[in-house]
Short mmCIF file of C-alpha atoms in Angstrom, two decimals:
data_model
loop_
_atom_site.label_atom_id
_atom_site.label_comp_id
_atom_site.label_asym_id
_atom_site.label_seq_id
_atom_site.Cartn_x
_atom_site.Cartn_y
_atom_site.Cartn_z
CA MET X 1 11.85 28.22 -23.56
CA SER X 2 11.86 24.63 -22.49
CA GLU X 3 14.84 22.26 -23.07
CA ASN X 4 14.37 18.66 -23.43
CA THR X 5 17.33 16.79 -22.16
CA GLU X 6 16.39 13.19 -21.95
CA PRO X 7 15.04 11.01 -24.92
CA GLN X 8 11.29 10.83 -25.23
CA THR X 9 11.43 7.12 -24.84
CA ALA X 10 13.18 7.25 -21.50
CA GLU X 11 11.59 6.12 -18.51
CA VAL X 12 12.48 9.19 -16.73
CA LEU X 13 12.16 12.71 -18.76
CA THR X 14 13.71 16.01 -17.73
CA GLU X 15 12.80 19.52 -19.10
CA VAL X 16 14.29 22.82 -17.91
CA GLN X 17 12.09 25.81 -17.57
CA GLY X 18 14.14 29.09 -16.56
CA ASN X 19 15.73 27.96 -13.10
CA VAL X 20 13.42 24.94 -12.60
CA LEU X 21 14.12 21.25 -13.49
CA VAL X 22 11.18 19.13 -14.29
CA ILE X 23 11.49 15.35 -13.64
CA THR X 24 8.77 13.36 -15.06
CA LEU X 25 8.34 9.57 -14.38
CA ASN X 26 7.48 8.06 -17.78
CA ARG X 27 5.90 4.61 -17.54
CA PRO X 28 2.35 5.55 -17.95
CA GLU X 29 1.27 2.13 -19.06
CA ALA X 30 2.41 0.64 -15.83
CA LYS X 31 1.21 3.72 -13.55
CA ASN X 32 4.89 4.87 -13.57
CA ALA X 33 5.72 1.87 -11.23
CA ALA X 34 9.41 2.29 -10.51
CA THR X 35 12.13 0.29 -12.05
CA GLN X 36 15.82 -0.32 -11.22
CA ASN X 37 16.56 1.50 -14.44
CA MET X 38 14.48 4.64 -13.20
CA ALA X 39 16.48 4.47 -9.89
CA GLN X 40 19.82 4.67 -11.74
CA THR X 41 18.55 7.37 -14.15
CA MET X 42 17.34 9.42 -11.14
CA ALA X 43 20.61 9.10 -9.45
CA ARG X 44 22.39 10.91 -12.29
CA ILE X 45 19.51 13.45 -12.81
CA LEU X 46 19.54 14.44 -9.09
CA ASP X 47 23.40 14.69 -9.08
CA ASP X 48 23.35 16.82 -12.15
CA PHE X 49 20.58 18.87 -10.58
CA ASP X 50 22.53 19.59 -7.26
CA ALA X 51 25.68 20.41 -9.30
CA ASN X 52 24.09 22.79 -11.80
CA ASP X 53 24.20 26.33 -10.47
CA ASP X 54 21.58 27.49 -13.16
CA LEU X 55 18.95 25.17 -11.57
CA PHE X 56 17.50 26.40 -8.36
CA VAL X 57 14.34 24.28 -7.98
CA ALA X 58 13.24 20.79 -8.96
CA VAL X 59 9.72 19.36 -9.73
CA ILE X 60 8.90 15.75 -10.03
CA THR X 61 5.67 14.41 -11.32
CA GLY X 62 4.48 11.46 -13.29
CA ALA X 63 3.09 10.86 -16.86
CA GLY X 64 -0.44 9.78 -17.65
CA LYS X 65 -2.10 11.57 -14.72
CA THR X 66 -0.72 9.16 -12.13
CA PHE X 67 2.50 10.00 -9.93
CA CYS X 68 3.70 6.63 -8.98
CA ALA X 69 2.21 3.56 -7.91
CA GLY X 70 5.27 2.14 -6.18
CA MET X 71 7.73 -0.62 -6.91
CA ASP X 72 7.21 -2.50 -10.19
CA LEU X 73 6.41 -5.88 -8.85
CA LYS X 74 7.26 -8.05 -11.92
CA GLY X 75 10.88 -6.54 -11.37
CA PHE X 76 10.83 -7.36 -7.96
CA LEU X 77 9.72 -10.81 -8.67
CA ARG X 78 12.73 -10.94 -11.02
CA GLY X 79 15.10 -9.91 -8.16
CA GLU X 80 15.33 -6.13 -9.14
CA ARG X 81 14.95 -3.29 -6.71
CA PRO X 82 14.06 0.31 -7.96
CA SER X 83 16.72 1.55 -5.33
CA ILE X 84 20.28 2.45 -4.83
CA ASP X 85 22.49 1.55 -1.86
CA GLY X 86 22.66 4.72 0.21
CA ARG X 87 20.33 6.57 -1.84
CA GLY X 88 17.09 4.58 -1.48
CA PHE X 89 13.92 4.37 -3.56
CA LEU X 90 14.29 5.96 -6.83
CA SER X 91 17.69 7.27 -5.63
CA LEU X 92 15.80 9.72 -3.62
CA THR X 93 14.12 8.73 -0.36
CA GLU X 94 17.37 8.26 1.79
CA ALA X 95 19.47 11.09 0.01
CA PRO X 96 17.10 13.92 -1.27
CA PRO X 97 18.88 16.76 -3.35
CA LYS X 98 20.40 19.67 -1.37
CA LYS X 99 18.00 22.16 -3.39
CA PRO X 100 14.24 22.29 -3.04
CA LEU X 101 12.23 19.44 -4.55
CA ILE X 102 8.48 19.75 -5.24
CA ALA X 103 6.23 16.73 -5.82
CA ALA X 104 3.14 17.53 -8.34
CA VAL X 105 0.75 14.57 -7.66
CA GLU X 106 -1.87 13.54 -9.85
CA GLY X 107 -3.69 10.34 -9.43
CA TYR X 108 -2.08 7.61 -7.41
CA ALA X 109 1.10 8.08 -5.00
CA LEU X 110 1.20 4.75 -3.47
CA ALA X 111 3.82 2.55 -1.64
CA GLY X 112 7.23 3.60 -2.69
CA GLY X 113 5.54 6.36 -4.96
CA PHE X 114 4.11 7.84 -1.65
CA GLU X 115 7.35 7.63 -0.05
CA THR X 116 9.02 9.42 -2.95
CA MET X 117 6.62 12.06 -2.40
CA LEU X 118 7.38 12.24 1.18
CA ALA X 119 11.14 12.86 0.28
CA CYS X 120 10.16 15.98 -1.28
CA ASP X 121 10.11 19.28 0.49
CA LEU X 122 6.70 20.29 -0.79
CA VAL X 123 3.73 18.59 -2.24
CA VAL X 124 0.94 20.07 -4.55
CA ALA X 125 -1.80 17.77 -5.36
CA ALA X 126 -4.62 17.43 -7.35
CA ASP X 127 -8.05 16.79 -5.68
CA THR X 128 -8.48 13.65 -7.17
CA ALA X 129 -5.05 12.33 -6.02
CA LYS X 130 -4.91 9.27 -3.70
CA PHE X 131 -2.12 8.37 -1.32
CA GLY X 132 -1.11 5.14 0.76
CA THR X 133 1.20 2.74 1.88
CA PRO X 134 -0.27 -0.43 0.89
CA GLU X 135 2.94 -2.82 1.53
CA VAL X 136 1.25 -4.51 4.54
CA LYS X 137 -1.50 -5.83 2.02
CA ARG X 138 1.39 -7.55 0.03
CA GLY X 139 3.26 -8.84 3.13
CA LEU X 140 5.90 -5.86 2.74
CA VAL X 141 6.80 -2.88 5.02
CA ALA X 142 6.75 0.76 3.78
CA ALA X 143 10.48 0.76 4.55
CA ALA X 144 11.57 3.82 2.10
CA GLY X 145 9.91 6.40 4.48
CA GLY X 146 6.44 5.07 5.29
CA VAL X 147 7.27 4.10 8.79
CA THR X 148 10.18 6.54 9.36
CA VAL X 149 9.44 9.89 7.60
CA LEU X 150 5.54 9.72 7.64
CA PRO X 151 5.70 9.92 11.50
CA GLN X 152 7.57 13.23 11.29
CA ARG X 153 5.11 14.72 8.71
CA THR X 154 2.01 14.13 10.31
CA HIS X 155 0.70 12.63 13.69
CA ARG X 156 1.91 9.46 14.99
CA ALA X 157 -1.53 8.19 15.14
CA ILE X 158 -2.20 8.98 11.49
CA ALA X 159 1.06 7.49 10.45
CA MET X 160 0.19 4.39 12.21
CA GLU X 161 -3.17 4.12 10.75
CA MET X 162 -1.92 4.45 7.17
CA ALA X 163 0.90 1.89 7.63
CA LEU X 164 -1.07 -0.59 9.27
CA THR X 165 -4.33 -0.53 7.40
CA GLY X 166 -2.63 -0.07 4.01
CA ASN X 167 -5.83 1.97 2.90
CA MET X 168 -5.82 4.91 0.62
CA TYR X 169 -6.57 8.47 1.38
CA ASP X 170 -7.62 11.48 -0.52
CA ALA X 171 -5.97 14.70 -1.17
CA GLU X 172 -8.07 16.69 1.48
CA PHE X 173 -6.96 14.16 4.11
CA GLY X 174 -3.33 14.66 3.18
CA GLN X 175 -3.63 18.49 3.51
CA LYS X 176 -5.53 18.32 6.77
CA HIS X 177 -2.88 16.15 8.28
CA GLY X 178 0.40 17.87 7.17
CA PHE X 179 1.78 16.08 4.13
CA VAL X 180 0.36 17.86 1.48
CA ASN X 181 0.75 21.65 1.01
CA THR X 182 -1.62 22.82 -1.49
CA VAL X 183 -4.75 21.10 -3.17
CA VAL X 184 -5.45 22.23 -6.63
CA GLU X 185 -7.99 21.13 -9.54
CA ASP X 186 -7.64 17.99 -11.35
CA GLY X 187 -5.13 18.16 -13.94
CA SER X 188 -3.38 21.30 -12.83
CA ALA X 189 -0.95 19.80 -10.10
CA LEU X 190 2.02 20.46 -12.26
CA ASP X 191 0.85 24.19 -13.05
CA GLY X 192 0.60 24.73 -9.32
CA ALA X 193 3.82 23.04 -8.44
CA LEU X 194 5.52 25.10 -11.24
CA GLU X 195 4.02 28.32 -9.92
CA LEU X 196 5.43 27.58 -6.39
CA ALA X 197 8.85 26.59 -8.10
CA GLN X 198 8.91 30.01 -9.68
CA THR X 199 8.14 31.58 -6.40
CA ILE X 200 11.09 29.93 -4.73
CA ALA X 201 13.37 30.31 -7.61
CA ALA X 202 13.06 34.08 -7.55
CA ASN X 203 14.75 34.11 -4.11
CA GLY X 204 18.37 33.98 -3.44
CA PRO X 205 19.46 30.28 -4.32
CA LEU X 206 22.24 30.16 -1.50
CA ALA X 207 19.93 31.46 1.23
CA VAL X 208 16.99 29.01 -0.02
CA LYS X 209 19.38 26.04 -0.08
CA VAL X 210 20.93 26.86 3.55
CA SER X 211 17.35 27.51 4.76
CA LYS X 212 16.32 24.13 3.61
CA GLN X 213 19.71 22.56 5.04
CA VAL X 214 18.94 24.14 8.68
CA ILE X 215 15.33 22.86 8.67
CA VAL X 216 16.26 19.36 7.80
CA GLU X 217 19.49 18.81 9.92
CA SER X 218 18.00 20.91 13.09
CA GLN X 219 15.60 17.91 13.59
CA ASP X 220 18.49 16.01 15.05
CA TRP X 221 19.98 18.88 17.11
CA THR X 222 19.19 19.55 20.76
CA ASN X 223 18.13 22.69 22.08
CA ASP X 224 21.48 23.60 23.13
CA GLU X 225 22.99 23.03 19.93
CA VAL X 226 20.48 24.72 17.67
CA TRP X 227 22.03 28.29 17.77
CA GLN X 228 25.49 27.08 17.70
CA LYS X 229 25.22 24.80 14.49
CA GLN X 230 23.03 27.14 12.95
CA ALA X 231 25.71 30.11 13.28
CA PRO X 232 28.28 29.09 10.78
CA LEU X 233 25.86 28.18 8.08
CA ILE X 234 23.84 31.29 8.17
CA ALA X 235 27.03 33.43 8.50
CA ASP X 236 28.22 32.21 5.17
CA VAL X 237 24.76 33.57 3.73
CA PHE X 238 25.08 37.02 5.38
CA GLU X 239 28.46 37.37 3.99
CA SER X 240 27.80 36.30 0.41
CA GLU X 241 27.78 38.37 -2.62
CA ASP X 242 23.97 37.51 -3.04
CA ALA X 243 23.13 38.98 0.48
CA LYS X 244 24.72 42.32 -1.02
CA GLU X 245 23.10 41.96 -4.28
CA GLY X 246 19.59 41.56 -2.57
CA SER X 247 20.18 44.69 -0.45
CA ARG X 248 21.40 46.67 -3.71
CA ALA X 249 18.29 45.53 -5.63
CA PHE X 250 15.90 46.46 -2.95
CA ALA X 251 17.46 49.94 -2.65
CA GLU X 252 17.46 50.41 -6.34
CA LYS X 253 14.00 49.15 -6.71
CA ARG X 254 14.76 46.47 -9.28
CA ALA X 255 14.91 42.46 -9.42
CA PRO X 256 18.00 40.93 -8.18
CA GLN X 257 20.46 39.18 -10.30
CA TRP X 258 21.58 36.24 -8.15
CA THR X 259 24.72 34.45 -8.65
CA GLY X 260 24.59 31.67 -5.95
CA ARG X 261 27.80 33.10 -4.18
#
């Protein structure tokens, strides 16, 4: 059963489906362009998500068949920024949640919207989706991840092309160059993302969380540090109640009952 936890008039909506939180950017009339209010709302939503032991995975999508067209430029001209100090664009790009986050992309994911997508761990995109960092066309720089995170997600030459031309690219291009995981039919990105989320949510939440942590943090580790820094994180998982439950469930041929401990 779904549970709505945000007023339907809000610029960001949330819905719980089992152990999965669905976050919907909800300014379809403006192609979900991000506002300061949306960033403040997202900060609370993401904090609550990480703190809620009953939620294992989150999916972020956009209303009206558009993911997010970037920053609300009218708000920018009024001196507003859709970001929070230390957290980044939509309170996400500099401080992603500790749990897995999946982007379900229909339509446009441009500028800050594209960088919001890059802050997610996995991306499911409709075959009609369009991606780009058009900031240079407006005299700006893709500073929310377009010139820093994108080179880590794809080849340097591709990141350079996207950042310097400001052109748009399709979902096939995104999958070919590593920043899109799965391409699905138009209109089915959220369904595809939810299917992926449920697959992840069926696994041990502590093991999933630590797996993400090691993948993210090890990018900054030297070869000599990898095993030493991984060891205490992995040890906590192997000593957990969930590890014992996983083994028991396998032996008893039943679905495990995870506690996250």
